[in-house]
Structures are given as C-alpha cells and as structure tokens.
XYZ file of C-alpha atoms in Angstrom:
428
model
C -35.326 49.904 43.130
C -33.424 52.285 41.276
C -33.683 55.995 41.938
C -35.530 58.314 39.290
C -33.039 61.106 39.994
C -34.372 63.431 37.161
C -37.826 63.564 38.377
C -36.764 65.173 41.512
C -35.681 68.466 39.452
C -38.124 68.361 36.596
C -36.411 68.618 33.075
C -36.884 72.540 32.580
C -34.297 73.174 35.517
C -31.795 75.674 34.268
C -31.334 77.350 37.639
C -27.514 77.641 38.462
C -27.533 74.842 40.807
C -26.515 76.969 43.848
C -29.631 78.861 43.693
C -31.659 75.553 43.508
C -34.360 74.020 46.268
C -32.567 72.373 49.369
C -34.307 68.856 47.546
C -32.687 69.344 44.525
C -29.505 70.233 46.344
C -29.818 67.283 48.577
C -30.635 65.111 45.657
C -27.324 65.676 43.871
C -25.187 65.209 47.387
C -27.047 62.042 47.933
C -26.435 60.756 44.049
C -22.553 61.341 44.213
C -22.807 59.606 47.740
C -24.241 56.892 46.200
C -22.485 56.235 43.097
C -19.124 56.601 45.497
C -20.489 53.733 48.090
C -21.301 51.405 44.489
C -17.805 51.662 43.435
C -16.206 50.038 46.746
C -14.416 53.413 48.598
C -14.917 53.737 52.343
C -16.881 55.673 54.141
C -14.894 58.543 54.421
C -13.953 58.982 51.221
C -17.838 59.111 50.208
C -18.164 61.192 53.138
C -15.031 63.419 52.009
C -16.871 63.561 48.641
C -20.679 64.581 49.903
C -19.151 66.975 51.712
C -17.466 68.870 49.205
C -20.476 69.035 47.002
C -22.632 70.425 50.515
C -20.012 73.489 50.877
C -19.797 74.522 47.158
C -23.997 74.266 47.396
C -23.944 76.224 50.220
C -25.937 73.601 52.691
C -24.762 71.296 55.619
C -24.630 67.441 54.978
C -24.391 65.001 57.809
C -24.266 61.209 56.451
C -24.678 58.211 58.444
C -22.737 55.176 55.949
C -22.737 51.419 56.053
C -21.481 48.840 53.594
C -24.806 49.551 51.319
C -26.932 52.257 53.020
C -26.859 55.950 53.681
C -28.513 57.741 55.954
C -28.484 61.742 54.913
C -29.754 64.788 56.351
C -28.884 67.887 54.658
C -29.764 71.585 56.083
C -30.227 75.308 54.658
C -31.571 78.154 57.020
C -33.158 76.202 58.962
C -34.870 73.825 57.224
C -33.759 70.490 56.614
C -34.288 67.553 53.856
C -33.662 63.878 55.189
C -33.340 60.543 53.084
C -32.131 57.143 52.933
C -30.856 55.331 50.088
C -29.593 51.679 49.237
C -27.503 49.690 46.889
C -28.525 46.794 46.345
C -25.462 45.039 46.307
C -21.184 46.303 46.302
C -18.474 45.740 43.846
C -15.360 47.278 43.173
C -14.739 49.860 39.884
C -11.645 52.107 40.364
C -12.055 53.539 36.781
C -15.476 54.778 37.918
C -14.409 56.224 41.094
C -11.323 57.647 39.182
C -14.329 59.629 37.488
C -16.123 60.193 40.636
C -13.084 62.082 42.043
C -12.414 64.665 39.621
C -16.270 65.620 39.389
C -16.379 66.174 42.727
C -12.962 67.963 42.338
C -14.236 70.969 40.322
C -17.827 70.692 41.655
C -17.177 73.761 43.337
C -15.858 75.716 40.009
C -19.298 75.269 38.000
C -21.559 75.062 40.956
C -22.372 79.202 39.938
C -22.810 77.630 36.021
C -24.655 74.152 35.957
C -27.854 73.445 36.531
C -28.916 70.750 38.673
C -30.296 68.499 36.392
C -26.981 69.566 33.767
C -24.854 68.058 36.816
C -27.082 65.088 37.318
C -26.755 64.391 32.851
C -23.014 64.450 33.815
C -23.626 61.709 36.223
C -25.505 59.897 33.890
C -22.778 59.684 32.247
C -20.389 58.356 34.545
C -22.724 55.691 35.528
C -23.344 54.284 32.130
C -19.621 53.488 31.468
C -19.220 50.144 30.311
C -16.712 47.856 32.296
C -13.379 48.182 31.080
C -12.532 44.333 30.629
C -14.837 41.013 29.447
C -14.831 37.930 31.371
C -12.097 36.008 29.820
C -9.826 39.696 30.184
C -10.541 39.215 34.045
C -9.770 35.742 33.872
C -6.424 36.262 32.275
C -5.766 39.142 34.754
C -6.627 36.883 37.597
C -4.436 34.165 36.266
C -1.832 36.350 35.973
C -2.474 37.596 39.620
C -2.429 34.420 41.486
C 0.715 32.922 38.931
C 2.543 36.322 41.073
C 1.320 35.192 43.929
C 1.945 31.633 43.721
C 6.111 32.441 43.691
C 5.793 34.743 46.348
C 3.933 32.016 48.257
C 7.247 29.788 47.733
C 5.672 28.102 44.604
C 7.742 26.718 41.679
C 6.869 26.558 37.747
C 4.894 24.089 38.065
C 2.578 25.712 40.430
C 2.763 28.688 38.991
C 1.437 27.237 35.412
C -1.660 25.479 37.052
C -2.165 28.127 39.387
C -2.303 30.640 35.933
C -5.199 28.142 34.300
C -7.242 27.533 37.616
C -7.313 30.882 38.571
C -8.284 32.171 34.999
C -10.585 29.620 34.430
C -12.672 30.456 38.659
C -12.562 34.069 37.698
C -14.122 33.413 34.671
C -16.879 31.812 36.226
C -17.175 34.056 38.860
C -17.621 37.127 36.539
C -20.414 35.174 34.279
C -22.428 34.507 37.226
C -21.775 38.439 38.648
C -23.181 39.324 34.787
C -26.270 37.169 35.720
C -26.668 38.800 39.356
C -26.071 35.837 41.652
C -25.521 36.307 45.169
C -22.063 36.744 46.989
C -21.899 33.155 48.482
C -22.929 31.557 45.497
C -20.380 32.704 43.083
C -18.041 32.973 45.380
C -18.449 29.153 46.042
C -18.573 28.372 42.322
C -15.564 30.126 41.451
C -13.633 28.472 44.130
C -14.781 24.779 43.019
C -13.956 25.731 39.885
C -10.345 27.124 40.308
C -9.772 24.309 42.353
C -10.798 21.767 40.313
C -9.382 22.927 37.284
C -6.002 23.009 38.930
C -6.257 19.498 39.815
C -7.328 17.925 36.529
C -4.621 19.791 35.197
C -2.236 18.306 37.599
C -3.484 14.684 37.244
C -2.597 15.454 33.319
C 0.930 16.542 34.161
C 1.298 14.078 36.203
C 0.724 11.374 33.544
C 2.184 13.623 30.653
C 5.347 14.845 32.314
C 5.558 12.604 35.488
C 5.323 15.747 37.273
C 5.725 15.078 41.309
C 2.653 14.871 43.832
C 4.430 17.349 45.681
C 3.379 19.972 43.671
C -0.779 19.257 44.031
C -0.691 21.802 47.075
C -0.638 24.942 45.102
C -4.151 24.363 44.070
C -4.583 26.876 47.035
C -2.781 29.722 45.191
C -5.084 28.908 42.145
C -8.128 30.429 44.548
C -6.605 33.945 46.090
C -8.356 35.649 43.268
C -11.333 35.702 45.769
C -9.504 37.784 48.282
C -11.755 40.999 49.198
C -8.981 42.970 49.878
C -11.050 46.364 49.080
C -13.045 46.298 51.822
C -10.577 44.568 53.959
C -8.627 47.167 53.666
C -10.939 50.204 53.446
C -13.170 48.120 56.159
C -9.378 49.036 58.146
C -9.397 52.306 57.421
C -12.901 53.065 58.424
C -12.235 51.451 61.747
C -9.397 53.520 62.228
C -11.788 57.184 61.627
C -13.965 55.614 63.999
C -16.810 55.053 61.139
C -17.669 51.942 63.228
C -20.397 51.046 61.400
C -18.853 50.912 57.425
C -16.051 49.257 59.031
C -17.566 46.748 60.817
C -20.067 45.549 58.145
C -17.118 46.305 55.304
C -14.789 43.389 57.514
C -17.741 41.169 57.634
C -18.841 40.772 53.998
C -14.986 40.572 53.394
C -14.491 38.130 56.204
C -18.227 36.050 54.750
C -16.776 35.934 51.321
C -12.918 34.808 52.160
C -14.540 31.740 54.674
C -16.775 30.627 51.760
C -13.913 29.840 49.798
C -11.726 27.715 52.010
C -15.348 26.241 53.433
C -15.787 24.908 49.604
C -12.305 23.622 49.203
C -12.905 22.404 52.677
C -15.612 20.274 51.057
C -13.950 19.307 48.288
C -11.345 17.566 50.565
C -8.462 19.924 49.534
C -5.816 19.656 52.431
C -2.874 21.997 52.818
C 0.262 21.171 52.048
C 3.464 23.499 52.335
C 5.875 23.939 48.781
C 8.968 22.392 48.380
C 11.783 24.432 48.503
C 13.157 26.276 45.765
C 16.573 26.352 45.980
C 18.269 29.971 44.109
C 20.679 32.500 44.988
C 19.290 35.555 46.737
C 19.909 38.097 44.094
C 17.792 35.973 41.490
C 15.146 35.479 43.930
C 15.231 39.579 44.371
C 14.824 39.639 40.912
C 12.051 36.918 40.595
C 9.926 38.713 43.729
C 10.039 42.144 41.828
C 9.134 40.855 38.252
C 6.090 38.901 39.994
C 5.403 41.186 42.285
C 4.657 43.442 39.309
C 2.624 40.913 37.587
C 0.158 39.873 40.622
C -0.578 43.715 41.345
C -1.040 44.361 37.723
C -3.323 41.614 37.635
C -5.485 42.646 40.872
C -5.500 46.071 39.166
C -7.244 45.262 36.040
C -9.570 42.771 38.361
C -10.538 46.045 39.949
C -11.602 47.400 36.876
C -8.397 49.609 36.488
C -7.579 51.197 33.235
C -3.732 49.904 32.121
C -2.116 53.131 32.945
C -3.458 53.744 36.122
C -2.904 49.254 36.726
C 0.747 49.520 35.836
C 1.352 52.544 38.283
C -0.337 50.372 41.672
C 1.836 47.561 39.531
C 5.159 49.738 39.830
C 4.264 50.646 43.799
C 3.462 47.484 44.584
C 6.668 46.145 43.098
C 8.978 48.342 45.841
C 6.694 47.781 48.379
C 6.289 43.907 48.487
C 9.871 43.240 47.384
C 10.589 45.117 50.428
C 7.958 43.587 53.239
C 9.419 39.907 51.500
C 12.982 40.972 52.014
C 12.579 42.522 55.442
C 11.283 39.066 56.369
C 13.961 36.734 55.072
C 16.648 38.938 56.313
C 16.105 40.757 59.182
C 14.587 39.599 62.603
C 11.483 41.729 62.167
C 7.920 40.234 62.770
C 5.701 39.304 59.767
C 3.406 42.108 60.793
C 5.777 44.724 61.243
C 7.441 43.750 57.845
C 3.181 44.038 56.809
C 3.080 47.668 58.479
C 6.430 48.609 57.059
C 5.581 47.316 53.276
C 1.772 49.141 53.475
C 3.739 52.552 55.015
C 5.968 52.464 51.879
C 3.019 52.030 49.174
C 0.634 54.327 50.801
C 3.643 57.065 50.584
C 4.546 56.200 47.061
C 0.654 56.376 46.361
C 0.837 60.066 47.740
C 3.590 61.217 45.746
C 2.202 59.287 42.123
C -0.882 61.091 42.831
C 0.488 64.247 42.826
C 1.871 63.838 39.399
C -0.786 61.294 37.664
C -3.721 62.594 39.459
C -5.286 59.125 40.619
C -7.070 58.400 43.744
C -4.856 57.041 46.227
C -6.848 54.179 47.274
C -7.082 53.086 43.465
C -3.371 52.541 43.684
C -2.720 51.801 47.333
C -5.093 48.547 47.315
C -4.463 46.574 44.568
C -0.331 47.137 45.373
C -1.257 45.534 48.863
C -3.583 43.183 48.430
C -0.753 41.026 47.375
C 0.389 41.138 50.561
C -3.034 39.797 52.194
C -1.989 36.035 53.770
C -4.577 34.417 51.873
C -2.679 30.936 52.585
C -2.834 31.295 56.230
C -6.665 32.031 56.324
C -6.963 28.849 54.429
C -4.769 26.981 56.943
C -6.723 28.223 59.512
C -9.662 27.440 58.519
C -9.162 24.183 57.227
C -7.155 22.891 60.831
C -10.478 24.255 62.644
C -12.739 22.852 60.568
C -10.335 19.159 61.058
C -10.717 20.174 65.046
C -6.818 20.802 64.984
C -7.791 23.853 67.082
C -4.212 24.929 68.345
C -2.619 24.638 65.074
C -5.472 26.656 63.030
C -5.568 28.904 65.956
C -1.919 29.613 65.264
C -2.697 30.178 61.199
C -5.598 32.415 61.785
C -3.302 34.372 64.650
C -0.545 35.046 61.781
C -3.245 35.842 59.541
C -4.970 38.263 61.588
C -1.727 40.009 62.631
C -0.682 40.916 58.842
C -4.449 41.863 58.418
C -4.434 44.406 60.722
C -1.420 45.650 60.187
C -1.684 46.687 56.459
C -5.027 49.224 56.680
C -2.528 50.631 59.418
C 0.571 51.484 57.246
C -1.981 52.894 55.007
C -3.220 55.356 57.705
C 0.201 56.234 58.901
C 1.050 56.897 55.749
C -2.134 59.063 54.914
C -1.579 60.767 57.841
C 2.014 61.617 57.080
C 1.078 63.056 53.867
C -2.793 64.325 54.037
C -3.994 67.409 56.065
C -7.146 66.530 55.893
C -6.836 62.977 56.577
C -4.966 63.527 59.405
C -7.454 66.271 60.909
C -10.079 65.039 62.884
C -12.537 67.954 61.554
C-alpha cells in the first residue's frame, strides 16, 4: 500500500526541517530511500543518498536494502525511530533518478530553509513525472537497440531488418502489459513470444517475396535481447562487490529469473540456435559499421531506460568508444573475451566520470545502458537452450563464456569508480 507521507508531518509544518521531530526527519530519509530503490540504483547509491539527507538533518541513518525492501533505523540523542518500507515491484527510470540526485545534492543547502512537508511537496513532484516515452517510442527504441546489436552479434541486413520489427513489435507488448501491472514472468514471456514470432512471419514473407535464404532465420534470437536486465545485472555486480550481499544477491536473481524466462519461451516455441553466416568486409568498414551501431543499440537501451535524448546520446557516445574497443581487442589481439569485457567496462565507467563532471549526470545513468550492449545475451540463450536439449557439455561451455563476460563488466565498472571516486573507493 502506498505510503501517506504527508500525514506523518501534518500540513501546518513550517518548522525549518532541521529543527523537526526525529519521525518527521526519519520520514523524509526513508521517502528519498525509497523513491531511489523504485528507480533501479543499487544499494549503495540509495544508501549514499539516505545518508546525505541523515548528516544535513543532523541524525544517524543505518539502512538494511534488498531488491524491494528497506529496513531503517534512524537515531538523535539517544532516541531512535525504526521502519520498514516496500515497493511493490522494480523498474528502471534514469530521468527520475537524474532528479533524485540533484535533490539530494543541495539537500544540505536548504535543510536550515524548508520545511519538512515543503521538501516532501518537492518530492511529490518528482514522483508524479510522467514517463518520458509511449509504448510504440520504446518499441522503436528497442528496435533500434537490438538492429545494433544484431551486427555486433555478426548479423547481416537481413537480420538486422527483422530483428528492428520483432524487437519493436515484443517491446511494445511488453510495455502495454507493464501499463496494466502484470507480473515479471508474464510479460516477460509475452514479449519474448512475440518478438520471436514476429521475426519469423516476417522471415517466411521474405522468404517468399525476396527468396531470402534460410540461413538467415537464426537471428530471431537478436530480435529478443531487448529483455536483457542489465540494470540490476550490473548494479546486482556492484553491490556484490561493497559487500551489500543481500541487494546483490536478490538484484542477480530477479535479473537471472527474468533473462531464463525468455530463452525458456523460445525454448518452447522450438527456436534452435543457429550461428550467422559470415559477413565478409574489410576491417576498416567493419570499424566503421561497429561504431555507427554501437551508437545506435546504446542509444536505444538509453531511451528504454527512460533516458531523456541528451543524457541517451551521451551513454550513446561512451558506449560507442567503449564497445568498438572490447570488439576490436577481441578480433585482434590474443586477449580473453572477459578481459576484452573488463577492459571495455574500465573505459566507459572512466569516460562516465569525466562526462559527469561536465554534464552533471549520474554515472550509473550513463555507465549501464553504454554496457549493456556488451551483456552476451546470445550465449545465455545457447546455454540454456543445449541444457534444456540435455547437450550438457556444450551449454555448459555457453553459460561458462557467458558467465565470464558477466562478471567481468560490474568489475571494470568498480575499478573504474574506484580510480576516480573518493568516496567510492573508501570503505567508510
């Protein structure tokens, strides 16, 4: 049930919120908490974020986080105010959490000036913004996502088209059933079937129209990567890595739950893997190609993530360098997929640092999207589809790949934080 945040001050309140009851106090650390945890950051970013409200209020915070629950306990001489609050479900909204950040920024500046309840108004606020983008917007920004991907997967034209209309069309369902509150699983599943299917339909008619090869039926996988949870994949990482075991752990398992639903459903639908035929162009043009897509698919993931174009063009521009690079490092050099991974994370999470010095973003709205293009969504399918056909050894060598990329990309995001953050890299 939602949270009646204004009844906990009372709507005469024009105490300068530092002088305000430890309750009221509590209540606004708790809201910002909150409102971070809805919007998809880790733990201890919300942490990061409660915490700087406690100090300029003048109380102690300590915060126990999950994936949808905190646990908070604030103190002031002596006494002490405990609560628990819960989402009822997660998403992801970068534009809101852009918001989130610079209140809690110069919370400390008007903490001597606004009122509790004038801080909680401003929150209001923030809450009711509308999403940024309609369904068909998001399915145009997911077709344009996965039509990236699909040529950086080794896809042609071909591909890429019918990747670009099943993709579009299985975000588009996804989002309509979001808007009507079904579960994870379920639209998940749906969007999946419907990407899929769409993709093949559209093959069968290219086939007949243009006598297009059955070679090119296997990028009906690429036409599905839009359900990739790379936010808390990679923020599920990053958790894991500040010991929050807890966010971590349940952030990897609703990320892990909602990637195995998809290749269980194509799975079902008797989709088998198939590997792309090789396209045959001269290095420098396929330089070239890998930038201008590389653009496009992080673009794409941006906006998905509720991005505004500004802010989806700059994680567009990092994630450009950095997977160019990673995709380069691999074709010509003898370094390991996963160190290539590490490498390619290390560069956007530094780039990241230094655009957010001059546009002011949060660097995990512009350090996610530009790697979640890197995520081996095709190998987790593989995987999962040879286990499921009890080829053990063979999906036990896609998910091994798989996992080893994984793991490696919340890491160059830490080394990278931890080259450039004090506080990040402090363990107090």
């Amino acid at each position: 049930m939602s949270i009646d945040w204004h009844e906990i001050v009372g709507e005469e309140n024009y105490e300068p919120a530092v002088n305000a009851t430890l309750k009221e106090k509590a209540s606004l650390v708790e809201r910002v908490g909150m409102m971070m945890l809805s919007v998809g950051t880790g733990a201890w970013r919300v942490r990061a974020s409660m915490n700087k409200i406690a100090r300029a209020l003048g109380i102690v915070c300590n915060a126990d986080i999950g994936l949808l629950t905190i646990e908070c306990t604030c103190i002031e001489n002596g006494d002490t105010y405990t609560n628990e609050i819960t989402l009822s479900t997660t998403g992801v909204n970068t534009d809101k959490l852009n918001e989130l950040e610079h209140f809690a920024d110069g919370f400390a500046e008007r903490v001597t000036k606004y009122s509790v309840l004038q801080f909680h108004r401003i929150l209001d606020k923030i809450s009711e913004i509308p999403p940024n983008y309609k369904a068909w917007n998001l399915g145009l920004a997911s077709g344009l996502a996965c039509c990236g991907f699909t040529f950086l997967l080794g896809g042609g034209p071909v591909e890429m088209i019918l990747a670009f209309f099943g993709a579009g069309v299985g975000m588009y369902v996804r989002k309509k059933l979001l808007e009507r509150h079904i579960t994870l699983l379920a639209n998940v599943a749906a969007g999946v079937a419907a990407a899929c299917c769409t993709y093949l339909l559209l093959f069968k008619l290219f086939e007949v129209i243009f006598n297009v090869s059955s070679v090119h039926q296997s990028g009906y996988i690429c036409s599905m990567l839009f359900v990739i949870p790379g936010f808390p994949l990679i923020t599920g990482g990053i958790d894991l890595a500040k010991l929050d075991l807890r966010s971590g752990l349940e952030r990897i398992t609703y990320a892990l739950m909602a990637t195995i639903t998809g290749w269980v459903v194509a799975l079902l639908l008797h989709f088998s893997p198939a590997d792309f035929p090789e396209l045959e162009m001269a290095p420098l043009v396929k330089m070239a190609i890998r930038i201008i897509t590389s653009f496009c698919g992080v673009y794409g993931f941006s906006l998905m993530f509720n991005s505004k174009r500004k802010m989806a063009a700059c994680a567009g521009l990092i994630g450009m360098i950095a997977n160019t690079t990673r995709l380069e490092l691999i074709d010509f050099t003898p370094i390991p997929a996963g160190v290539a991974a590490f490498i390619g994370a290390m560069i956007a999470g530094l780039l990241a640092s230094a655009m957010k010095s001059k546009a002011g973003y949060p660097r995990i709205t512009l350090t996610v999207p530009s790697i979640v293009i890197m995520v081996p969504g095709m190998f987790l399918y593989k995987g999962i589809y040879y286990l499921g056909s009890y080829d053990i050894s063979t999906g036990g060598m896609w998910l091994t790949k798989a996992f080893l990329i994984i793991i490696s990309l919340p890491l160059g995001l830490i080394f990278a934080r931890i080259f450039t953050d004090n506080n990040f890299r402090q363990s107090s």
